[in-house]
Short mmCIF file of C-alpha atoms and ligand atoms in Angstrom, two decimals:
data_model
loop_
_atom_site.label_atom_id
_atom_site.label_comp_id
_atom_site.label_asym_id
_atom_site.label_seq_id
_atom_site.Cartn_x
_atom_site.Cartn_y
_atom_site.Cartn_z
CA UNK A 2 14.04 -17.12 14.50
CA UNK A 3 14.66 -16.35 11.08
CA UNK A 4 17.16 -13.14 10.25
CA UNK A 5 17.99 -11.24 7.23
CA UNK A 6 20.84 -12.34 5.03
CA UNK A 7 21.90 -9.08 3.63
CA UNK A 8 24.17 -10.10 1.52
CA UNK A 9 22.06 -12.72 -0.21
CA UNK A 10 19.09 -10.14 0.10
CA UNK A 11 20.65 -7.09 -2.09
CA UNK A 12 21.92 -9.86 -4.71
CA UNK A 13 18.69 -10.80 -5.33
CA UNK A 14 17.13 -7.26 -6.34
CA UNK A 15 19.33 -6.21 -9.67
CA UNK A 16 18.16 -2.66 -9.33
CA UNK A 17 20.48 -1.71 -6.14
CA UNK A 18 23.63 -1.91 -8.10
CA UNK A 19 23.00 0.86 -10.13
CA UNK A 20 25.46 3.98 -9.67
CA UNK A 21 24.25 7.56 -9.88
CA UNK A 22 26.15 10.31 -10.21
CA UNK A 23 29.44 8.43 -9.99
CA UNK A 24 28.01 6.68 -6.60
CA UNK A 25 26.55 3.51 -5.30
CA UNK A 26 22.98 4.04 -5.23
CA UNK A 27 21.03 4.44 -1.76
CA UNK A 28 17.36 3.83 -2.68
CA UNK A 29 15.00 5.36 0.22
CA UNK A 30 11.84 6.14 -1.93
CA UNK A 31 10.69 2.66 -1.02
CA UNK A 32 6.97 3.94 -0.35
CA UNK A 33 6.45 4.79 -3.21
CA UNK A 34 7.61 2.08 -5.08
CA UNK A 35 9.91 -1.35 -4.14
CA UNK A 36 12.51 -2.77 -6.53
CA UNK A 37 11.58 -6.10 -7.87
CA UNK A 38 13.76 -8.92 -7.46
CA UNK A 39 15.17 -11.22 -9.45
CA UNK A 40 12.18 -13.99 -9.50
CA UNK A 41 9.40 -11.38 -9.87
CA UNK A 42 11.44 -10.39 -13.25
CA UNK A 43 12.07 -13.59 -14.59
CA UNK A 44 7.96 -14.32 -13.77
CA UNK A 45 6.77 -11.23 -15.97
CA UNK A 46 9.69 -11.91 -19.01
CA UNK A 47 9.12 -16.01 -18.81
CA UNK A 48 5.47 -15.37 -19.57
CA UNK A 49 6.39 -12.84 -22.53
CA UNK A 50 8.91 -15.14 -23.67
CA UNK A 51 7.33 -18.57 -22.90
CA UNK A 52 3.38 -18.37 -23.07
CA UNK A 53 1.70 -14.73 -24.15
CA UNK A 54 -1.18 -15.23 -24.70
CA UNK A 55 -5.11 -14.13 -23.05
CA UNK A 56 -6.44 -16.23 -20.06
CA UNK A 57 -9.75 -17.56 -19.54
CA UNK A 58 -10.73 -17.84 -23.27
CA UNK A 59 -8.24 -20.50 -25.01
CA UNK A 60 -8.12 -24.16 -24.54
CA UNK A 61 -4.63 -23.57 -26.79
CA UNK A 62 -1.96 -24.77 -24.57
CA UNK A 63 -0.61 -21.24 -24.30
CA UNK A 64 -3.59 -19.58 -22.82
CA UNK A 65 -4.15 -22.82 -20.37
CA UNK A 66 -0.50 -21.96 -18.78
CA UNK A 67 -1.26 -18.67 -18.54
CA UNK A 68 -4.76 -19.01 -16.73
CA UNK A 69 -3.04 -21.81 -14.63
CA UNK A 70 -0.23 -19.04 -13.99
CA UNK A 71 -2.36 -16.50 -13.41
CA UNK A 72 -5.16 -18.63 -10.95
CA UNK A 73 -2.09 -19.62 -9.20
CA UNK A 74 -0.95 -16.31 -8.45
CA UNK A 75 -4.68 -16.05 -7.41
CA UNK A 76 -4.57 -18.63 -4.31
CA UNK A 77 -1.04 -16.99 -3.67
CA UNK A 78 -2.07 -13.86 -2.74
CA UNK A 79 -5.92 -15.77 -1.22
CA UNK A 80 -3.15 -18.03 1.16
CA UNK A 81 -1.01 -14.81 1.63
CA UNK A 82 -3.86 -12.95 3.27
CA UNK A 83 -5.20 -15.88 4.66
CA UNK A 84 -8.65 -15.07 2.67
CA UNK A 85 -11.44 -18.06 3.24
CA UNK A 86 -11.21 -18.17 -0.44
CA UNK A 87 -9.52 -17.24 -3.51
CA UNK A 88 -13.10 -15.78 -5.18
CA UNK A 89 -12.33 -13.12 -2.41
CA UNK A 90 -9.92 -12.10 -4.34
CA UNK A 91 -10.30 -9.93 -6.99
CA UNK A 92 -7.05 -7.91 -9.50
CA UNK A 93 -6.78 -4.63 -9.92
CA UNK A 94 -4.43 -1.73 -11.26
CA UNK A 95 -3.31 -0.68 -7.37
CA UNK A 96 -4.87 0.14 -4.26
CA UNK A 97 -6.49 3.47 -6.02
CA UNK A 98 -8.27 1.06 -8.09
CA UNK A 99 -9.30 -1.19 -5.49
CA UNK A 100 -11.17 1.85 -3.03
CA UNK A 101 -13.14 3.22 -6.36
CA UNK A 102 -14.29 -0.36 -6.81
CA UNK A 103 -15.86 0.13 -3.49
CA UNK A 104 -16.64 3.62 -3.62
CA UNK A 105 -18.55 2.42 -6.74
CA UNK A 106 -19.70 -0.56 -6.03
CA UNK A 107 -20.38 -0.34 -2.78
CA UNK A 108 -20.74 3.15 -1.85
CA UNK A 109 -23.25 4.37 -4.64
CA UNK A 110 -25.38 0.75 -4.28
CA UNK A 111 -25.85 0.88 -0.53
CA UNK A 112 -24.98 4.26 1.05
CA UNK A 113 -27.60 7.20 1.29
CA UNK A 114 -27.57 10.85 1.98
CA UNK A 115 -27.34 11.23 5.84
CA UNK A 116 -24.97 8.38 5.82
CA UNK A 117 -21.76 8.74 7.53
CA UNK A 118 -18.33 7.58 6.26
CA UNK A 119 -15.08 7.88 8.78
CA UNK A 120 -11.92 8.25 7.88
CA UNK A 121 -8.29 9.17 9.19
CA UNK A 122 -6.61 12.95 9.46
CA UNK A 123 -3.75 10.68 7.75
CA UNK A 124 -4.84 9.04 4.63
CA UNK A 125 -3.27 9.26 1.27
CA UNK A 126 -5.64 11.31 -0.99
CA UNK A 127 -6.71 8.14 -2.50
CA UNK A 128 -8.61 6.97 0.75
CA UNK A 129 -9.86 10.57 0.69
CA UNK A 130 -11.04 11.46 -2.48
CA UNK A 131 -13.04 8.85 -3.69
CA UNK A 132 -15.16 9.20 -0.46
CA UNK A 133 -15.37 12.80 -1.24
CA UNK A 134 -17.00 12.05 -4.64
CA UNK A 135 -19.37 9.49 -3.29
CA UNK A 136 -20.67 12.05 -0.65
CA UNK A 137 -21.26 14.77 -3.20
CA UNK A 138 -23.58 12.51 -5.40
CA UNK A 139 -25.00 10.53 -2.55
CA UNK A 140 -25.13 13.16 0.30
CA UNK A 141 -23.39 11.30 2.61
CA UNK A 142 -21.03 12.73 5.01
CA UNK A 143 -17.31 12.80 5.25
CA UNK A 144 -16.17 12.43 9.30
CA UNK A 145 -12.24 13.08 9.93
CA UNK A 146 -10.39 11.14 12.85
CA UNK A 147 -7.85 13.45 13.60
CA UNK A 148 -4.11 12.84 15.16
CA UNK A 149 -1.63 14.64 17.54
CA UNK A 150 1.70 15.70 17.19
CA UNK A 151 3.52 12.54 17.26
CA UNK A 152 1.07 11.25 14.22
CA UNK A 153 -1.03 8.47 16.24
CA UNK A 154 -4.58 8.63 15.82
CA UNK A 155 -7.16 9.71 18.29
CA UNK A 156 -8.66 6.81 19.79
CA UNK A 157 -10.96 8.71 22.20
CA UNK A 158 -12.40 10.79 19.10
CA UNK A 159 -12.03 7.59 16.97
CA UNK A 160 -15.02 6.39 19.69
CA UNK A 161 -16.69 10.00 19.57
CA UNK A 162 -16.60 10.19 16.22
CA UNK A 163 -17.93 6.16 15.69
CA UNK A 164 -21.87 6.83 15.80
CA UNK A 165 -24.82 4.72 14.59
CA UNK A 166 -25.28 6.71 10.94
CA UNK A 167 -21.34 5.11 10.77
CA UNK A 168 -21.77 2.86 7.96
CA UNK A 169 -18.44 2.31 6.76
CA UNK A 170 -14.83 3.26 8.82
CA UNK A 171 -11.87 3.31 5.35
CA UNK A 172 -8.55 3.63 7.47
CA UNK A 173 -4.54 3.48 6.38
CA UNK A 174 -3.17 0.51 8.30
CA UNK A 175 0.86 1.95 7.83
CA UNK A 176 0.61 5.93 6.99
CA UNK A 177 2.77 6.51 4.27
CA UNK A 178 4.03 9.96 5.14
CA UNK A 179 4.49 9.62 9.00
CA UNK A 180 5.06 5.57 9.23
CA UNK A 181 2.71 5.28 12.40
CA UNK A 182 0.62 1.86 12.52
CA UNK A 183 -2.75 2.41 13.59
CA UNK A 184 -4.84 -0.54 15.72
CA UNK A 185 -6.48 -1.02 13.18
CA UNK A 186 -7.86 -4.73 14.12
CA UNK A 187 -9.15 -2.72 17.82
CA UNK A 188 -10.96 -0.44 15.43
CA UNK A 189 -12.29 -2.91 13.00
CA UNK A 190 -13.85 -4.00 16.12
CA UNK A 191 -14.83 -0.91 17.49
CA UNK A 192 -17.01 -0.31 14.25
CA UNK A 193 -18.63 -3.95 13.72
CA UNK A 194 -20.23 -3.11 17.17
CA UNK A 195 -22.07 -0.36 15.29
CA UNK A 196 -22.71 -1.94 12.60
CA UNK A 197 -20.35 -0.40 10.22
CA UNK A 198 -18.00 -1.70 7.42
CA UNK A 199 -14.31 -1.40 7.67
CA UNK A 200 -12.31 -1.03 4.67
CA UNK A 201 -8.18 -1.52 5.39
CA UNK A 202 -6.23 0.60 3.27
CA UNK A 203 -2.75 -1.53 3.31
CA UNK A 204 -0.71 -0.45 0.59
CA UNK A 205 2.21 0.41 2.84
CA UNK A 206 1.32 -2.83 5.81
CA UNK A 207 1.66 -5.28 3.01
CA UNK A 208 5.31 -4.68 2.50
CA UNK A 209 5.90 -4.44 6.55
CA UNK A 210 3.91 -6.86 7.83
CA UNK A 211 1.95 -9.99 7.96
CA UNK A 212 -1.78 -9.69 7.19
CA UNK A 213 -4.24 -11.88 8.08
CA UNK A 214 -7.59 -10.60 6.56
CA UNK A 215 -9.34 -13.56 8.87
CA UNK A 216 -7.89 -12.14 12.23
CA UNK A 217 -8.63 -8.59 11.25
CA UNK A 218 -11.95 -9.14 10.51
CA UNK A 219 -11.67 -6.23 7.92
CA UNK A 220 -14.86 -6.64 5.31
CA UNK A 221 -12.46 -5.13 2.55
CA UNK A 222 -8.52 -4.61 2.32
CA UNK A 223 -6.83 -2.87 -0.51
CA UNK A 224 -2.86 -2.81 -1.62
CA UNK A 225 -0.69 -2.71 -4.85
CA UNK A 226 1.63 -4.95 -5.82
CA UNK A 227 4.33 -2.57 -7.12
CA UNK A 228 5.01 -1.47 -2.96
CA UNK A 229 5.10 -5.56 -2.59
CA UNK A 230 8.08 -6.18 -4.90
CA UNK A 231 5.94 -6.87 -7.29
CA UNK A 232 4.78 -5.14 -10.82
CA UNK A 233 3.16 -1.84 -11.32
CA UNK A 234 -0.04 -1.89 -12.68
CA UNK A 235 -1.37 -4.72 -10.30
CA UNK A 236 -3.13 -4.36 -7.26
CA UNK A 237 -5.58 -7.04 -5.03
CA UNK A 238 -8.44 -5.98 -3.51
CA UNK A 239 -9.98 -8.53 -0.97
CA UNK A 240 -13.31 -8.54 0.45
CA UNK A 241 -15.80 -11.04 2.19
CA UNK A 242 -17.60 -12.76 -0.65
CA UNK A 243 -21.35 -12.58 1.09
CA UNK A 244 -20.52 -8.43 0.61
CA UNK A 245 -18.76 -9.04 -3.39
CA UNK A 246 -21.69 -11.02 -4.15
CA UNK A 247 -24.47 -7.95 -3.18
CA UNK A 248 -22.08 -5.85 -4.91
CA UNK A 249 -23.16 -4.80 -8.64
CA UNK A 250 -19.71 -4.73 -11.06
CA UNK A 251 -17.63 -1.86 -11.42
CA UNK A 252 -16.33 -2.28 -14.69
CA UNK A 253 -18.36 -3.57 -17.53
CA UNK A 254 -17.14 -5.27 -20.40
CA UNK A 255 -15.52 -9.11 -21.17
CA UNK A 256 -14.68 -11.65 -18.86
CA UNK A 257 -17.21 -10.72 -16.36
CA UNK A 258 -20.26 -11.79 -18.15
CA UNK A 259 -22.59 -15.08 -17.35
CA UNK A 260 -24.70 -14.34 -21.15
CA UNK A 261 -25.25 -10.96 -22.40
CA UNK A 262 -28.14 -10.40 -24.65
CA UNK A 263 -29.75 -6.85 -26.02
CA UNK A 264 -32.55 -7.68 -23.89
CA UNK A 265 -30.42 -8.88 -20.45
CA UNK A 266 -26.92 -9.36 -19.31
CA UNK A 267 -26.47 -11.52 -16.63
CA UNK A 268 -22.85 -11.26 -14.80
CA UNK A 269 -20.07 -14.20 -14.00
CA UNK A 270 -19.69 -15.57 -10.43
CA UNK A 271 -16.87 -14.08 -7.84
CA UNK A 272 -13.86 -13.01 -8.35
CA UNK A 273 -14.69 -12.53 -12.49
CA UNK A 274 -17.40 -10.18 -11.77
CA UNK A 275 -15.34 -7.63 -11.20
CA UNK A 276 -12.53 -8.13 -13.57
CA UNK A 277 -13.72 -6.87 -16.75
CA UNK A 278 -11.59 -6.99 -19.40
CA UNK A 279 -8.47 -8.36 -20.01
CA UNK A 280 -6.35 -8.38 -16.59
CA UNK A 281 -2.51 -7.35 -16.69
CA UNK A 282 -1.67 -11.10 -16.84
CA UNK A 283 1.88 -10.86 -16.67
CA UNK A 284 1.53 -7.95 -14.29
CA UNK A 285 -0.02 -10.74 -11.90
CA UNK A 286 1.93 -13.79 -12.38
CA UNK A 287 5.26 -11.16 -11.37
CA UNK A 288 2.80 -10.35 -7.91
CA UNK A 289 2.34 -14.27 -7.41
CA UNK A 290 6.27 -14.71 -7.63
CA UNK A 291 6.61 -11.52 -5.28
CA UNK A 292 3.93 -12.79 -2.34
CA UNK A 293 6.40 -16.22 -3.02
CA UNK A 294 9.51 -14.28 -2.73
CA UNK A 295 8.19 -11.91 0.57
CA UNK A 296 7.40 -15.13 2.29
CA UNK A 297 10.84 -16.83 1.65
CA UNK A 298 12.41 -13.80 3.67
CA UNK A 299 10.15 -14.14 6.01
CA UNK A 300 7.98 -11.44 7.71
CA UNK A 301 9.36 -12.23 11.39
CA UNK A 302 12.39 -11.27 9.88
CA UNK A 303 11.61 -8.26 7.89
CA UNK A 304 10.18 -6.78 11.01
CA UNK A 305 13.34 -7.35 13.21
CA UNK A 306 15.68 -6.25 10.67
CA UNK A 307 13.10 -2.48 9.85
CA UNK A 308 12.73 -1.84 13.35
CA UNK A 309 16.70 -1.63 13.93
CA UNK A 310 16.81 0.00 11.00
CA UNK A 311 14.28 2.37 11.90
CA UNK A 312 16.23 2.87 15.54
CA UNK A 313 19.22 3.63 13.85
CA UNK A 314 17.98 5.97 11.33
CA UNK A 315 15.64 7.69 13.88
CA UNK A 316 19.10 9.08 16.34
CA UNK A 317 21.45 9.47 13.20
CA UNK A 318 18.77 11.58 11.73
CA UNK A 319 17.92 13.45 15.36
CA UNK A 320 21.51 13.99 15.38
CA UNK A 321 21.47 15.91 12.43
CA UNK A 322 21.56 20.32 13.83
CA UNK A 323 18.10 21.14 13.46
CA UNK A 324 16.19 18.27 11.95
CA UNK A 325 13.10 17.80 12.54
CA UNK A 326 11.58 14.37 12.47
CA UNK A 327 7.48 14.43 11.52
CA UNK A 328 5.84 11.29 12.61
CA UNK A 329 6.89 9.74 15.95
CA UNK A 330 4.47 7.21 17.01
CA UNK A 331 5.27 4.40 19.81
CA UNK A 332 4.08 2.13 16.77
CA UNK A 333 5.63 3.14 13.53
CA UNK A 334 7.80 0.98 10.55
CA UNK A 335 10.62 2.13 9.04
CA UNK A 336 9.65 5.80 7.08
CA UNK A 337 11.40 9.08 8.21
CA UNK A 338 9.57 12.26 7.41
CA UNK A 339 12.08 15.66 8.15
CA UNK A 340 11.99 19.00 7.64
CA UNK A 341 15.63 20.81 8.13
CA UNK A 342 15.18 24.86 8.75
CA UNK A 343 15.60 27.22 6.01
CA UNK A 344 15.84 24.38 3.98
CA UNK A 345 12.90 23.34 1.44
CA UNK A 346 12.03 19.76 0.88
CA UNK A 347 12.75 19.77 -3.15
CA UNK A 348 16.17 21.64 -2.54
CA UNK A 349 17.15 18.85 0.02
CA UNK A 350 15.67 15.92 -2.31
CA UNK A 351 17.78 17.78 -5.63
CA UNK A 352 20.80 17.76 -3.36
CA UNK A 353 21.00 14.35 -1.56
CA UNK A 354 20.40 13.13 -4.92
CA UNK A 355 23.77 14.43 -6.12
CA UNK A 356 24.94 11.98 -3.77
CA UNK A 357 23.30 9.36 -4.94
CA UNK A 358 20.63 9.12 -2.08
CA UNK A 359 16.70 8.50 -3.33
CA UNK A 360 14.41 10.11 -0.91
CA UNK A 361 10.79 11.57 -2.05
CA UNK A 362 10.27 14.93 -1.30
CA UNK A 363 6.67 17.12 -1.26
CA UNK A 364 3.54 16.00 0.57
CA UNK A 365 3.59 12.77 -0.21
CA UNK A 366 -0.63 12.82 -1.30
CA UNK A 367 -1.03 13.35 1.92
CA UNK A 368 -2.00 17.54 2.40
CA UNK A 369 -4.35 17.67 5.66
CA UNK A 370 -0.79 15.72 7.12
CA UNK A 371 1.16 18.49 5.98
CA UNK A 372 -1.35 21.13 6.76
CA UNK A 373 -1.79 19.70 10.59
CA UNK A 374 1.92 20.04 11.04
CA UNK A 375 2.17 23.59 8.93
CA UNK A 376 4.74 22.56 6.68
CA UNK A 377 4.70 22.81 2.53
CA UNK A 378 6.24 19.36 2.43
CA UNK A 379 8.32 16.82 3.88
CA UNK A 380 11.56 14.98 3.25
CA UNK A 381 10.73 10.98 3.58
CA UNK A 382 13.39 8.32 3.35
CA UNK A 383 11.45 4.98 3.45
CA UNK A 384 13.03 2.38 4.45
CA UNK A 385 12.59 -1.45 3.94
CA UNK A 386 14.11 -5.14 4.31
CA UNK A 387 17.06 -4.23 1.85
CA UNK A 388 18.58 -1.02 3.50
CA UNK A 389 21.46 -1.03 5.57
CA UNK A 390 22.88 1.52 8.33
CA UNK A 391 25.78 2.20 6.13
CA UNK A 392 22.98 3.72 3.60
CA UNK A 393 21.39 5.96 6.36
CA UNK A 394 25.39 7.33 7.40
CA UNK A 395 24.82 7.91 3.56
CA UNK A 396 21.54 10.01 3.71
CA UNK A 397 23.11 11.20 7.05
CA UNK A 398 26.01 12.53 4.94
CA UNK A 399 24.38 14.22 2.37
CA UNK A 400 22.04 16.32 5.17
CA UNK A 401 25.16 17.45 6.81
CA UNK A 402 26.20 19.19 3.59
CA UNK A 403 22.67 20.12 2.63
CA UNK A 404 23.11 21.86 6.41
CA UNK A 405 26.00 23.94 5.07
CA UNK A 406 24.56 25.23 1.93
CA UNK A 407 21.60 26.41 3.84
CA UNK A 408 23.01 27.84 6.60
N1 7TS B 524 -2.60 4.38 0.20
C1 7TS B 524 -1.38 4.57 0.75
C2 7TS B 524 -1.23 4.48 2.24
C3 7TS B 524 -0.28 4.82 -0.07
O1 7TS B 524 0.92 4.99 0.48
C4 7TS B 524 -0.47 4.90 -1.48
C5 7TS B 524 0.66 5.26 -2.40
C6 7TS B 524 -1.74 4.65 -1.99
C7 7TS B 524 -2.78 4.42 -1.13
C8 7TS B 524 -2.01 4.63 -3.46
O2 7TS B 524 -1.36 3.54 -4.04
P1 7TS B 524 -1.32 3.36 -5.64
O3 7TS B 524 -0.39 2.22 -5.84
O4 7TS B 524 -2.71 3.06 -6.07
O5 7TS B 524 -0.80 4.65 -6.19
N2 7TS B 524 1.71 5.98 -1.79
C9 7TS B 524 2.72 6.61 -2.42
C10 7TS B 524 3.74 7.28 -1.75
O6 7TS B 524 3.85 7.33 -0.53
N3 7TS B 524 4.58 7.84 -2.65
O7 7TS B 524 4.15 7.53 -3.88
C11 7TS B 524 2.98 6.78 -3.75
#
């Protein structure tokens, strides 16, 4: 089986050697954003250096490399998810981007009033809010699978709550602000069998694990490629092509045109349809060389490595007087959500930070998470492939002496 090379890992991401306040830096604000390393870089400048130019609309040499760069970063990501095709694949800014399309597209084309969509107590606000909109204009209505105390989903309501007016279940695969996996492929089947549609919010799985869009069965899956390594400002969303093709477009504009005259428009085949405009080019060739890099380390061994990591950090944290881990699932990656006593979340994040320690602090998107566990906000190191123990004894550190400020 394949294992991390730390060593060989860290050198690769050019970000980790930079010092704050006097002190090696200990990035844990992974969930919200990944460092990118080195190939991913040289990817996005190569293109500005080597070929700028638009894609799909030159037959200059420049704008073929690009569109050959860019297609190719296409059938990465298709192969990545193990998609049926790459027209299944269609770029977007991020995984925000990616549930509007379907809120849009989907949601205001096919859903009525009456209609019932499901979602999680745990979702970011992005897998909340859209949904929220849509029900307002079309009347639909908003059902809530709520979780217990150690963050892990209801199944038994999941089922309650799963009725025939369920026409589509949107669910977080990895929560960002607890870390607890959800089943969701037992779920995706759970809601076929009524005759719902399951879209798979994955912007935190895609870093953690291996996704195979084919097993799951999911009918749509979101995630950005900024938490994959990759650049900010791009983002995949996948869905089964029979479902893009009903679809109308979301966006309007170039690119995703067939022939447009004043009298009709008709619109371009799968995956152009929906990517109006011109796309963040080298924002995508940087996500191809990230789904490239991701697979050279090898998701067996990513797993391994976070799930020690995740042991380690979970009793050097509990050992900490008073903490107060939120989010304890059986299943869970490698994010710690605390709250210390008499301490508040920015204070700790201000402090740790004078030790050169990254963690996010504040509710993460994620208020009815907060709200079921009556706190303000959270402290969350997240953790991923190139952490080490000797960075949680860091964070560990740091909370001690937070500890005797506040106490
Ligand atoms: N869904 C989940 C589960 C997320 O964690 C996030 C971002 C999003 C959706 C939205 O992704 P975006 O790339 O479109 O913004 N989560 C976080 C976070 O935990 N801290 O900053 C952003």
């Amino acid at each position: 089986m394949k294992t991390i090379d730390i060593r060989k890992v860290r050198r690769d991401f050019p970000n980790l050697r930079v010092k704050v306040h006097g002190k090696p830096l200990v990035y844990f604000d992974n969930a919200a954003t990944t460092f990118k390393p080195r190939p991913v870089i040289e990817a996005v400048a190569g293109y500005y250096q080597e070929y700028t130019s638009n894609v799909h609309r030159g037959i200059h040499e420049l704008s073929e490399k690009a569109t050959a760069a860019y297609e190719g970063a296409r059938d990465k990501v298709q192969q990545f998810l193990n998609a049926r095709g790459s027209k299944e694949i269609i770029f977007t800014r991020g995984t925000t981007e990616s549930i509007n399309l379907v809120a849009y597209s989907y949601g205001r084309h096919f859903l009525k009033s009456g209609d019932e969509i499901l979602i999680s107590e745990m979702e970011h606000h992005s897998n909340i809010v859209p949904w929220q909109m849509l029900c307002e204009e079309k009347g639909c209505v908003l059902k809530v699978i709520p979780f217990n105390d150690q963050g892990e989903l209801s199944y038994e309501e999941f089922e309650k709550l799963l009725t025939a007016k369920t026409r589509l279940l949107s669910i977080v695969y990895i929560s960002n602000s607890l870390g607890t996996v959800n089943p969701v492929k037992k779920m995706i089947k759970a809601a076929h069998g009524r005759g719902a549609l399951v879209l798979v919010d994955a912007a935190q799985a895609v870093s953690h694990r291996a996704i195979d869009v084919q097993d799951l069965d999911c009918d749509f899956l979101a995630f950005s490629g900024h938490k994959l390594f990759g650049p900010t400002g791009t983002g995949v969303l996948y869905g089964k092509a029979q479902l893009l093709d009903a679809m109308p477009p979301f966006h309007g504009g170039g690119d995703m045109i067939s022939s447009v005259t004043f009298q009709k428009t008709t619109y371009a085949a799968l995956p152009y349809k929906f990517e109006a405009g011109t796309p963040h080019v080298a924002g995508v060739i940087g996500l191809g060389a990230a789904v490239d890099y991701v697979l050279s380390v090898g998701f067996n061994a990513i797993e391994g490595y976070e799930q020690k990591l995740l042991e380690y950090g979970t009793k050097a944290l509990s050992a900490v007087p008073g903490l107060k881990l939120i989010g304890t699932a059986k299943e869970k990656v490698s994010i710690l959500s605390f709250v210390l006593p008499n301490a508040h979340a920015h204070d700790i994040g201000t402090l740790v930070n004078d030790e050169g320690v990254a963690i996010r602090t504040g509710h993460h998107c994620t208020q009815p998470v907060m709200k079921h566990f009556g706190v303000p906000a959270t402290s969350r190191a997240s953790l991923t492939f190139y952490n080490t123990a000797e960075e949680i004894d860091a964070l560990v550190k740091a909370l001690r002496k937070v500890r005797e400020v506040f106490s």
